[in-house]
Coordinates of C-alpha atoms in Angstrom, one line a residue:
Chain A
M5 CA 67.6 16.9 -150.5
P6 CA 64.8 17.1 -153.2
W7 CA 67.4 17.0 -156.1
M8 CA 68.1 13.4 -155.1
I9 CA 64.6 12.1 -155.9
P10 CA 65.0 11.5 -159.7
N11 CA 68.3 9.7 -159.0
I12 CA 66.7 7.5 -156.3
A13 CA 63.8 6.7 -158.6
K14 CA 66.2 5.8 -161.4
N15 CA 68.2 3.6 -159.2
L16 CA 65.1 1.8 -157.9
T17 CA 63.6 1.2 -161.3
G18 CA 66.6 0.9 -163.5
S19 CA 68.5 -2.2 -164.4
P20 CA 71.8 -3.1 -162.7
A21 CA 75.0 -1.7 -164.3
T22 CA 76.8 -5.1 -164.1
R23 CA 76.3 -8.0 -166.5
K24 CA 74.6 -11.2 -165.4
Y25 CA 77.8 -13.1 -166.1
P26 CA 77.3 -16.8 -166.8
F27 CA 74.2 -16.1 -168.8
E28 CA 75.4 -13.0 -170.5
K29 CA 79.0 -13.1 -171.7
R30 CA 80.9 -10.1 -172.9
P31 CA 81.8 -10.5 -176.6
Y32 CA 85.4 -10.2 -177.4
F33 CA 86.5 -7.4 -179.7
P34 CA 88.0 -8.5 -183.0
G35 CA 91.7 -8.4 -182.7
T36 CA 91.9 -9.2 -179.0
R37 CA 95.1 -11.0 -178.2
G38 CA 94.0 -14.1 -176.2
R39 CA 94.9 -17.7 -176.8
L40 CA 97.9 -18.8 -178.8
E41 CA 98.2 -22.0 -180.9
V42 CA 100.9 -23.5 -183.0
D43 CA 99.8 -25.4 -186.1
F44 CA 102.4 -28.2 -186.5
L45 CA 101.2 -29.2 -189.9
T46 CA 102.4 -26.0 -191.5
C47 CA 105.3 -25.2 -189.1
G48 CA 108.7 -25.0 -190.9
Y49 CA 110.6 -25.3 -187.6
C50 CA 112.8 -22.3 -188.4
G51 CA 112.9 -21.3 -184.7
L52 CA 112.2 -17.6 -185.4
C53 CA 109.4 -17.4 -182.8
E54 CA 111.8 -18.6 -180.2
R55 CA 114.3 -16.0 -181.1
V56 CA 111.9 -13.0 -180.9
C57 CA 109.9 -14.1 -177.8
P58 CA 110.4 -11.6 -175.1
A59 CA 109.3 -14.0 -172.4
Q60 CA 111.1 -17.1 -173.6
A61 CA 107.7 -18.9 -173.6
I62 CA 108.1 -20.8 -176.9
K63 CA 111.0 -23.1 -177.8
K64 CA 112.0 -25.4 -180.6
I65 CA 113.2 -28.8 -179.4
G66 CA 115.5 -30.8 -181.7
D67 CA 116.8 -30.1 -185.2
K68 CA 114.7 -29.3 -188.2
K69 CA 115.7 -32.6 -189.9
D70 CA 114.8 -34.7 -186.8
P71 CA 111.6 -36.7 -187.1
D72 CA 110.7 -35.9 -183.5
V73 CA 111.3 -32.1 -183.8
T74 CA 108.7 -30.2 -181.8
I75 CA 107.7 -26.8 -180.5
L76 CA 107.0 -26.4 -176.8
Y77 CA 104.9 -23.5 -175.6
K78 CA 104.2 -22.2 -172.1
P79 CA 100.9 -20.4 -172.0
F80 CA 101.5 -19.2 -168.5
A81 CA 104.9 -17.7 -169.3
C82 CA 103.5 -16.1 -172.4
I83 CA 102.8 -12.3 -172.3
Y84 CA 100.5 -12.4 -175.4
C85 CA 102.4 -9.7 -177.3
A86 CA 101.9 -11.6 -180.6
R87 CA 105.5 -10.9 -181.8
C88 CA 105.7 -14.6 -182.8
V89 CA 102.5 -14.2 -184.9
E90 CA 104.1 -11.2 -186.6
V91 CA 107.4 -12.9 -187.5
C92 CA 106.1 -16.4 -188.5
K93 CA 106.7 -16.8 -192.2
F94 CA 104.4 -19.9 -192.4
G95 CA 101.5 -18.4 -190.6
S96 CA 101.6 -21.4 -188.2
V97 CA 101.4 -19.4 -184.9
K98 CA 97.9 -18.2 -184.6
I99 CA 96.3 -16.0 -182.0
F100 CA 92.6 -16.3 -181.0
E101 CA 90.3 -13.9 -179.3
E102 CA 89.2 -16.0 -176.3
H103 CA 91.5 -16.0 -173.4
T104 CA 93.6 -19.0 -172.1
A105 CA 91.7 -21.2 -169.8
P106 CA 92.8 -21.3 -166.2
A107 CA 94.7 -24.4 -165.0
D108 CA 95.8 -25.8 -161.7
R109 CA 99.4 -25.8 -162.6
K110 CA 101.7 -24.1 -165.2
L111 CA 101.4 -26.4 -168.1
T112 CA 103.8 -26.8 -171.1
L113 CA 102.0 -27.5 -174.3
G114 CA 103.4 -29.6 -177.2
R115 CA 101.9 -31.1 -180.3
E116 CA 98.1 -30.7 -180.8
G117 CA 98.1 -28.4 -177.8
E118 CA 98.4 -31.3 -175.4
P119 CA 100.3 -30.9 -172.2
V120 CA 103.7 -32.6 -172.3
D121 CA 105.5 -34.5 -169.6
E122 CA 107.3 -32.1 -167.2
E123 CA 110.4 -34.3 -167.1
F124 CA 110.8 -34.0 -170.9
V125 CA 110.6 -30.2 -170.6
L126 CA 113.2 -30.1 -167.8
N127 CA 115.6 -32.4 -169.8
N128 CA 115.4 -30.0 -172.7
G129 CA 116.3 -27.1 -170.4
F130 CA 113.0 -25.2 -170.9
Chain B
M76 CA 101.8 13.6 -124.5
P77 CA 105.0 11.9 -125.5
R78 CA 105.9 11.2 -129.1
M79 CA 105.0 7.9 -130.6
T80 CA 106.2 6.3 -133.8
F81 CA 104.2 3.8 -135.7
P82 CA 104.3 2.3 -139.2
F83 CA 101.7 3.3 -141.7
G84 CA 101.7 0.7 -144.4
P85 CA 103.0 -1.2 -146.5
Q86 CA 99.7 -3.0 -146.0
H87 CA 96.9 -0.6 -145.3
P88 CA 93.1 -0.8 -146.0
V89 CA 93.1 2.6 -147.7
L90 CA 96.5 2.6 -149.5
P91 CA 96.6 0.7 -152.7
E92 CA 100.4 1.0 -152.9
A93 CA 103.0 -0.7 -150.8
I94 CA 104.8 2.3 -149.3
Q95 CA 105.7 2.4 -145.6
L96 CA 105.6 5.7 -143.8
K97 CA 107.0 5.7 -140.2
L98 CA 104.8 8.4 -138.7
T99 CA 105.8 10.1 -135.5
V100 CA 102.8 11.6 -133.8
E101 CA 102.0 13.8 -130.9
D102 CA 98.4 13.2 -129.8
E103 CA 96.6 13.0 -133.2
R104 CA 99.1 15.2 -135.1
V105 CA 101.8 14.0 -137.3
V106 CA 105.1 15.7 -136.6
E107 CA 107.6 13.6 -138.5
V108 CA 107.5 11.2 -141.4
L109 CA 110.1 8.7 -142.6
P110 CA 109.4 6.8 -145.8
A111 CA 110.6 3.3 -146.5
I112 CA 110.3 2.0 -150.1
G113 CA 111.6 -1.1 -151.8
Y114 CA 108.7 -3.6 -151.3
M115 CA 108.1 -3.9 -155.1
H116 CA 111.6 -3.8 -156.5
R117 CA 111.9 -6.2 -159.4
G118 CA 115.2 -5.1 -161.0
I119 CA 113.8 -4.1 -164.3
E120 CA 116.7 -1.8 -165.2
K121 CA 119.1 -4.7 -164.8
A122 CA 116.8 -7.0 -166.7
A123 CA 116.7 -4.5 -169.6
E124 CA 120.4 -5.0 -170.1
K125 CA 119.9 -8.7 -170.5
N126 CA 117.3 -8.4 -173.2
P127 CA 117.7 -7.6 -176.9
Y128 CA 116.8 -3.9 -177.1
I129 CA 113.7 -4.5 -179.2
N130 CA 112.1 -6.7 -176.6
N131 CA 112.6 -4.1 -173.8
V132 CA 109.5 -2.4 -175.0
F133 CA 107.4 -5.2 -173.5
L134 CA 109.5 -5.1 -170.3
C135 CA 109.2 -1.4 -169.9
E136 CA 105.5 -1.6 -170.3
R137 CA 105.4 -3.8 -167.3
I138 CA 107.1 -1.3 -165.0
C139 CA 103.6 0.0 -164.2
G140 CA 100.2 -1.3 -165.2
I141 CA 98.4 2.0 -165.2
C142 CA 100.7 4.1 -167.4
S143 CA 102.0 1.1 -169.3
F144 CA 101.6 2.6 -172.8
I145 CA 103.5 5.8 -171.8
H146 CA 106.4 3.7 -170.4
G147 CA 106.6 1.8 -173.7
M148 CA 106.3 5.0 -175.7
A149 CA 109.1 6.7 -173.7
Y150 CA 111.4 3.7 -174.2
C151 CA 110.7 3.7 -178.0
Q152 CA 111.3 7.5 -178.2
T153 CA 114.6 7.1 -176.4
I154 CA 115.8 4.4 -178.8
E155 CA 114.5 6.3 -181.8
E156 CA 116.5 9.3 -180.6
I157 CA 119.7 7.3 -180.4
M158 CA 119.1 5.6 -183.8
E159 CA 117.8 8.8 -185.4
V160 CA 114.6 7.1 -186.6
K161 CA 111.9 9.4 -187.9
V162 CA 108.5 8.1 -186.8
P163 CA 105.6 8.6 -189.4
P164 CA 103.1 11.3 -188.5
R165 CA 100.2 8.9 -188.3
A166 CA 102.0 6.8 -185.7
E167 CA 102.7 9.9 -183.6
Y168 CA 99.0 10.8 -183.6
L169 CA 98.1 7.3 -182.7
R170 CA 100.6 7.4 -179.8
V171 CA 98.9 10.6 -178.6
I172 CA 95.5 8.9 -178.8
W173 CA 96.6 5.9 -176.8
S174 CA 98.6 7.9 -174.2
E175 CA 95.6 10.2 -173.6
L176 CA 93.3 7.2 -173.2
S177 CA 95.8 5.9 -170.7
R178 CA 95.7 9.3 -168.9
L179 CA 91.9 9.2 -168.9
H180 CA 91.8 5.7 -167.4
S181 CA 94.5 6.6 -164.9
H182 CA 92.8 9.7 -163.7
L183 CA 89.4 8.0 -163.4
L184 CA 91.0 5.2 -161.5
W185 CA 92.6 7.7 -159.2
L186 CA 89.4 9.7 -158.6
G187 CA 87.8 6.4 -157.7
L188 CA 90.6 5.6 -155.2
L189 CA 90.3 9.0 -153.7
A190 CA 86.6 8.5 -153.1
D191 CA 87.4 5.1 -151.7
S192 CA 89.9 6.7 -149.2
F193 CA 87.0 8.8 -147.7
G194 CA 84.9 5.7 -147.6
F195 CA 82.7 7.0 -150.5
E196 CA 82.2 3.5 -152.0
S197 CA 79.4 4.4 -154.5
L198 CA 81.4 7.2 -156.1
F199 CA 84.4 4.9 -156.4
M200 CA 82.2 2.4 -158.3
Q201 CA 80.8 5.1 -160.6
C202 CA 84.3 6.3 -161.5
W203 CA 85.5 2.8 -162.3
R204 CA 82.4 2.2 -164.3
A205 CA 83.3 5.1 -166.5
R206 CA 86.9 3.8 -166.7
E207 CA 85.6 0.5 -168.0
I208 CA 84.5 2.3 -171.3
V209 CA 88.1 3.6 -171.7
L210 CA 89.5 0.2 -171.2
D211 CA 87.1 -1.2 -173.8
M212 CA 88.3 1.4 -176.2
L213 CA 91.9 0.4 -175.5
E214 CA 91.1 -3.3 -176.0
M215 CA 89.3 -2.6 -179.2
T216 CA 92.1 -0.6 -180.8
T217 CA 95.2 -2.3 -179.3
G218 CA 94.1 -5.9 -178.5
Q219 CA 94.6 -5.7 -174.7
R220 CA 93.1 -3.8 -171.9
V221 CA 95.9 -2.8 -169.7
I222 CA 99.3 -3.8 -171.2
Q223 CA 98.7 -2.7 -174.7
S224 CA 102.1 -3.7 -176.3
T225 CA 101.3 -1.6 -179.3
C226 CA 104.2 0.9 -179.3
V227 CA 107.3 -0.4 -181.0
I228 CA 110.5 1.2 -182.1
G229 CA 109.8 3.0 -185.3
G230 CA 106.1 3.5 -184.9
V231 CA 103.1 1.5 -183.7
R232 CA 101.9 -2.0 -184.5
R233 CA 98.2 -1.4 -184.7
D234 CA 96.2 1.1 -186.7
I235 CA 92.8 2.6 -186.0
D236 CA 90.7 2.2 -189.1
A237 CA 87.6 4.2 -189.9
E238 CA 85.2 1.7 -188.4
Q239 CA 87.1 1.7 -185.1
A240 CA 87.3 5.4 -185.1
A241 CA 83.6 5.7 -185.5
R242 CA 83.0 3.2 -182.8
M243 CA 85.4 5.1 -180.6
R244 CA 83.5 8.3 -181.1
E245 CA 80.3 6.5 -180.0
M246 CA 82.0 5.2 -176.9
L247 CA 83.4 8.6 -176.1
K248 CA 79.8 10.0 -176.4
T249 CA 78.6 7.4 -173.8
L250 CA 81.6 8.2 -171.6
K251 CA 81.0 11.9 -171.4
P252 CA 77.7 11.8 -169.4
Q253 CA 79.3 9.3 -167.0
I254 CA 82.2 11.6 -166.3
D255 CA 79.8 14.5 -166.1
A256 CA 77.8 12.7 -163.4
V257 CA 80.8 12.1 -161.1
I258 CA 82.9 15.3 -161.5
P259 CA 80.5 17.7 -159.8
V260 CA 80.7 15.6 -156.7
F261 CA 84.5 16.1 -156.6
K262 CA 84.1 19.8 -157.2
H263 CA 81.3 20.8 -154.8
D264 CA 80.6 18.0 -152.4
Y265 CA 80.8 19.2 -148.7
T266 CA 82.4 16.0 -147.4
I267 CA 85.1 15.9 -150.0
K268 CA 85.9 19.6 -149.6
S269 CA 86.1 19.2 -145.8
R270 CA 88.6 16.4 -146.3
T271 CA 90.8 18.0 -148.9
V272 CA 90.6 21.8 -148.7
G273 CA 93.6 23.1 -146.8
R274 CA 95.0 19.7 -146.2
G275 CA 98.5 18.8 -147.3
V276 CA 99.5 22.2 -148.5
L277 CA 102.6 22.4 -150.7
P278 CA 103.7 26.0 -151.4
K279 CA 104.9 26.8 -154.9
D280 CA 108.5 27.6 -154.0
Q281 CA 108.7 24.4 -152.0
A282 CA 107.3 22.4 -155.0
W283 CA 109.9 23.8 -157.4
K284 CA 112.7 23.3 -154.8
L285 CA 111.8 19.7 -154.1
G286 CA 111.5 18.9 -157.8
A287 CA 107.8 17.9 -157.7
V288 CA 106.3 17.0 -161.1
G289 CA 103.0 16.6 -162.7
P290 CA 99.7 17.4 -161.0
T291 CA 101.5 17.8 -157.7
L292 CA 103.5 20.7 -159.1
R293 CA 100.6 22.1 -161.2
G294 CA 98.3 22.0 -158.1
S295 CA 100.8 24.3 -156.4
G296 CA 100.9 26.8 -159.3
G297 CA 103.9 25.6 -161.3
A298 CA 102.9 25.7 -164.9
W299 CA 105.1 22.9 -166.2
D300 CA 104.0 19.9 -168.2
A301 CA 106.4 17.7 -170.2
R302 CA 103.9 17.8 -173.1
L303 CA 104.8 21.4 -173.7
T304 CA 108.1 20.1 -175.2
G305 CA 105.9 19.0 -178.1
Y306 CA 106.9 15.3 -178.3
A307 CA 104.8 13.0 -180.5
A308 CA 102.0 15.1 -181.9
Y309 CA 101.4 17.4 -178.9
G310 CA 103.2 20.2 -180.6
E311 CA 100.6 20.3 -183.4
L312 CA 97.5 19.6 -181.3
G313 CA 97.8 22.7 -179.1
F314 CA 98.1 22.1 -175.5
E315 CA 97.8 24.2 -172.2
P316 CA 98.9 22.9 -168.8
M317 CA 96.1 22.8 -166.2
V318 CA 97.2 24.9 -163.2
E319 CA 95.7 25.5 -159.8
T320 CA 97.3 27.8 -157.2
D321 CA 96.2 26.6 -153.8
G322 CA 98.6 23.7 -153.4
D323 CA 96.3 21.6 -151.2
S324 CA 94.8 18.2 -151.9
Y325 CA 91.7 19.9 -153.3
A326 CA 93.8 21.8 -155.9
R327 CA 95.6 18.6 -156.9
T328 CA 92.2 16.9 -157.3
Q329 CA 90.9 19.8 -159.5
V330 CA 94.0 19.6 -161.7
R331 CA 93.3 15.9 -162.4
V332 CA 89.6 16.6 -162.9
R333 CA 90.4 19.2 -165.5
E334 CA 93.0 17.0 -167.1
T335 CA 90.4 14.3 -167.4
Y336 CA 88.4 16.6 -169.6
Q337 CA 91.4 17.8 -171.4
A338 CA 92.5 14.2 -172.2
Y339 CA 89.0 13.6 -173.5
E340 CA 89.2 16.6 -175.8
L341 CA 92.7 15.7 -177.0
V342 CA 91.6 12.2 -178.0
L343 CA 88.8 13.6 -180.1
K344 CA 91.1 16.2 -181.6
A345 CA 93.7 13.7 -182.5
L346 CA 91.0 11.4 -184.0
D347 CA 89.8 14.3 -186.2
R348 CA 93.2 15.2 -187.4
L349 CA 94.6 11.7 -187.9
P350 CA 96.8 12.0 -191.0
E351 CA 96.9 9.2 -193.6
G352 CA 100.0 7.2 -194.2
E353 CA 102.3 4.6 -192.7
T354 CA 102.2 3.6 -189.1
K355 CA 105.7 2.1 -188.8
V356 CA 109.1 2.4 -190.3
K357 CA 111.6 -0.5 -190.5
V358 CA 114.5 -0.1 -188.0
K359 CA 117.8 -1.6 -188.8
G360 CA 121.0 -1.8 -186.8
F361 CA 121.7 -1.4 -183.1
P362 CA 121.6 1.6 -180.9
N363 CA 125.0 3.3 -180.5
G364 CA 125.1 6.4 -178.3
E365 CA 123.0 7.8 -175.6
A366 CA 119.7 9.8 -175.3
A367 CA 117.4 11.1 -172.6
I368 CA 113.7 11.6 -173.1
R369 CA 111.0 13.3 -171.0
V370 CA 107.4 12.5 -171.4
E371 CA 104.3 13.3 -169.3
Q372 CA 102.7 10.5 -167.5
P373 CA 99.4 10.8 -165.6
R374 CA 101.5 11.3 -162.5
G375 CA 104.1 13.7 -163.9
E376 CA 107.2 13.9 -165.8
L377 CA 108.8 10.6 -166.7
F378 CA 112.5 10.5 -167.6
Y379 CA 114.2 7.8 -169.7
Y380 CA 117.9 7.5 -170.3
A381 CA 119.5 4.8 -172.5
L382 CA 123.1 4.1 -173.4
G383 CA 123.7 1.7 -176.3
D384 CA 127.2 0.4 -177.4
G385 CA 126.4 -0.8 -180.9
T386 CA 125.4 -4.3 -179.8
S387 CA 121.9 -5.8 -179.5
H388 CA 121.9 -5.3 -175.8
L389 CA 121.8 -1.9 -174.0
E390 CA 124.7 -0.9 -171.8
R391 CA 122.4 1.0 -169.4
L392 CA 118.7 1.9 -169.1
K393 CA 117.8 4.5 -166.4
V394 CA 114.2 5.3 -165.6
R395 CA 113.2 8.1 -163.3
T396 CA 109.6 7.9 -162.5
P397 CA 107.3 10.8 -161.3
T398 CA 106.4 9.3 -157.9
F399 CA 110.0 8.9 -157.0
V400 CA 110.5 12.7 -157.1
N401 CA 107.1 13.5 -155.6
I402 CA 107.9 11.6 -152.4
P403 CA 110.0 14.4 -151.0
A404 CA 107.2 16.8 -151.7
L405 CA 104.8 14.4 -149.8
L406 CA 107.1 14.5 -146.8
T407 CA 106.7 18.2 -146.6
M408 CA 102.9 18.0 -146.9
L409 CA 102.4 15.5 -144.1
P410 CA 103.9 17.2 -140.9
G411 CA 101.1 19.0 -139.1
C412 CA 98.2 17.1 -140.4
E413 CA 96.0 14.7 -138.5
I414 CA 96.4 10.9 -138.7
A415 CA 93.0 10.5 -140.4
D416 CA 94.2 12.8 -143.3
V417 CA 97.4 10.8 -144.0
P418 CA 95.8 8.4 -146.5
V419 CA 94.1 11.2 -148.4
I420 CA 97.3 13.3 -148.6
V421 CA 99.4 10.3 -149.6
L422 CA 96.8 9.5 -152.3
S423 CA 96.7 13.2 -153.4
I424 CA 100.2 12.8 -155.1
D425 CA 98.8 9.7 -156.9
P426 CA 101.5 7.4 -155.7
C427 CA 102.6 4.6 -158.0
M428 CA 105.1 2.4 -156.1
S429 CA 105.6 -0.1 -158.9
C430 CA 107.0 2.7 -161.0
T431 CA 109.0 4.1 -158.2
E432 CA 110.9 1.0 -157.3
R433 CA 111.0 -0.7 -160.8

């Protein structure tokens, strides 16, 4: 087995193939579809994102003229296809490179990306 | 020794797929096999009728994680055929690039799983390490590693710019030595040869008769590949099917080994010849009519049929996946083999149960 010797030497002296994860993080590629956010300041509440969403993960609650109109978003139903980002005329739906943080339950996010009350979500049939 | 029947699967240390084979054995020899499928049925064909036709691309991509891009592409081609949409040439080349990258990562994954089925852990790790580079390329160019969601009706959503193309060439340069390091083991290693040569033989006439597709057919000497129909840009890129004649597990492995290199070359060729222009055309209206499309997945020929009735929802979507038609071929390979060879022979058709059951 003499042909193995260079390989053995390389394996003994070389660095590991894996990354030392918490200390060395893999950089995201530009354009990676990770976290989604809705900017409520510029949102025109047209409901187009809700119409195109293949996973029904985003929903407009209330009418455009209501003062308490809002957009609800389920990050754990979302498939991160970025269709909503494509169709948004106001540029309010933004996609970021880092991935959604894990959670202990399937949250529904409302204004400012804060989790909303689950009863409110159920009452609105979402 | 009386006959004994016992279940092999759906949960098995070696088998990554949930297929149950009821094996009837005499001593250590398999004499009869009865498959049971249906552990992964999700009703995707029915769900496709309840979605607007544009959104079905994302659903079809989720039929299978390994060949997701090719599923999405097949669906897009079917709808484009019905609606008579002409896809721009650049989009067709980009589709070839991504589908060949999918093939590359699928074959590397499979080679790793084959090594794993012999208990060859380090080779499995090396194959998957090479695959990681391919997944990085997919993430860089499409935005996600496994479910790319890039193919849409009328073209593609993403473009590969000059900077990305240069980076891809660099990555392909680093990938080549890694593939070169593992492939000789699959070709010449004594252990692998002793486990695959002459095991699970499928004669050519049987393969044609049972309708085997993909590497299972090509390993038996059937020179058919759906890419010969010249869909997307394959007609312009020049393409030869990889054929082996022995029909055993080793031949099927060699077909995939050679296809790995071929996919690598095709990606480079398509990158070199990438034409300028649009990547997408606007699609208006609803599909009215029917079409059937055949494309080549890493596992074989994939068949899509869609029937539209002029509304936003399809009347019917039918998907026939390669593993579904390779299972009869598998059942003719197994009788006569030893129990220890069953996992290797099952793996040699590259089963994909999530495709099969949809």
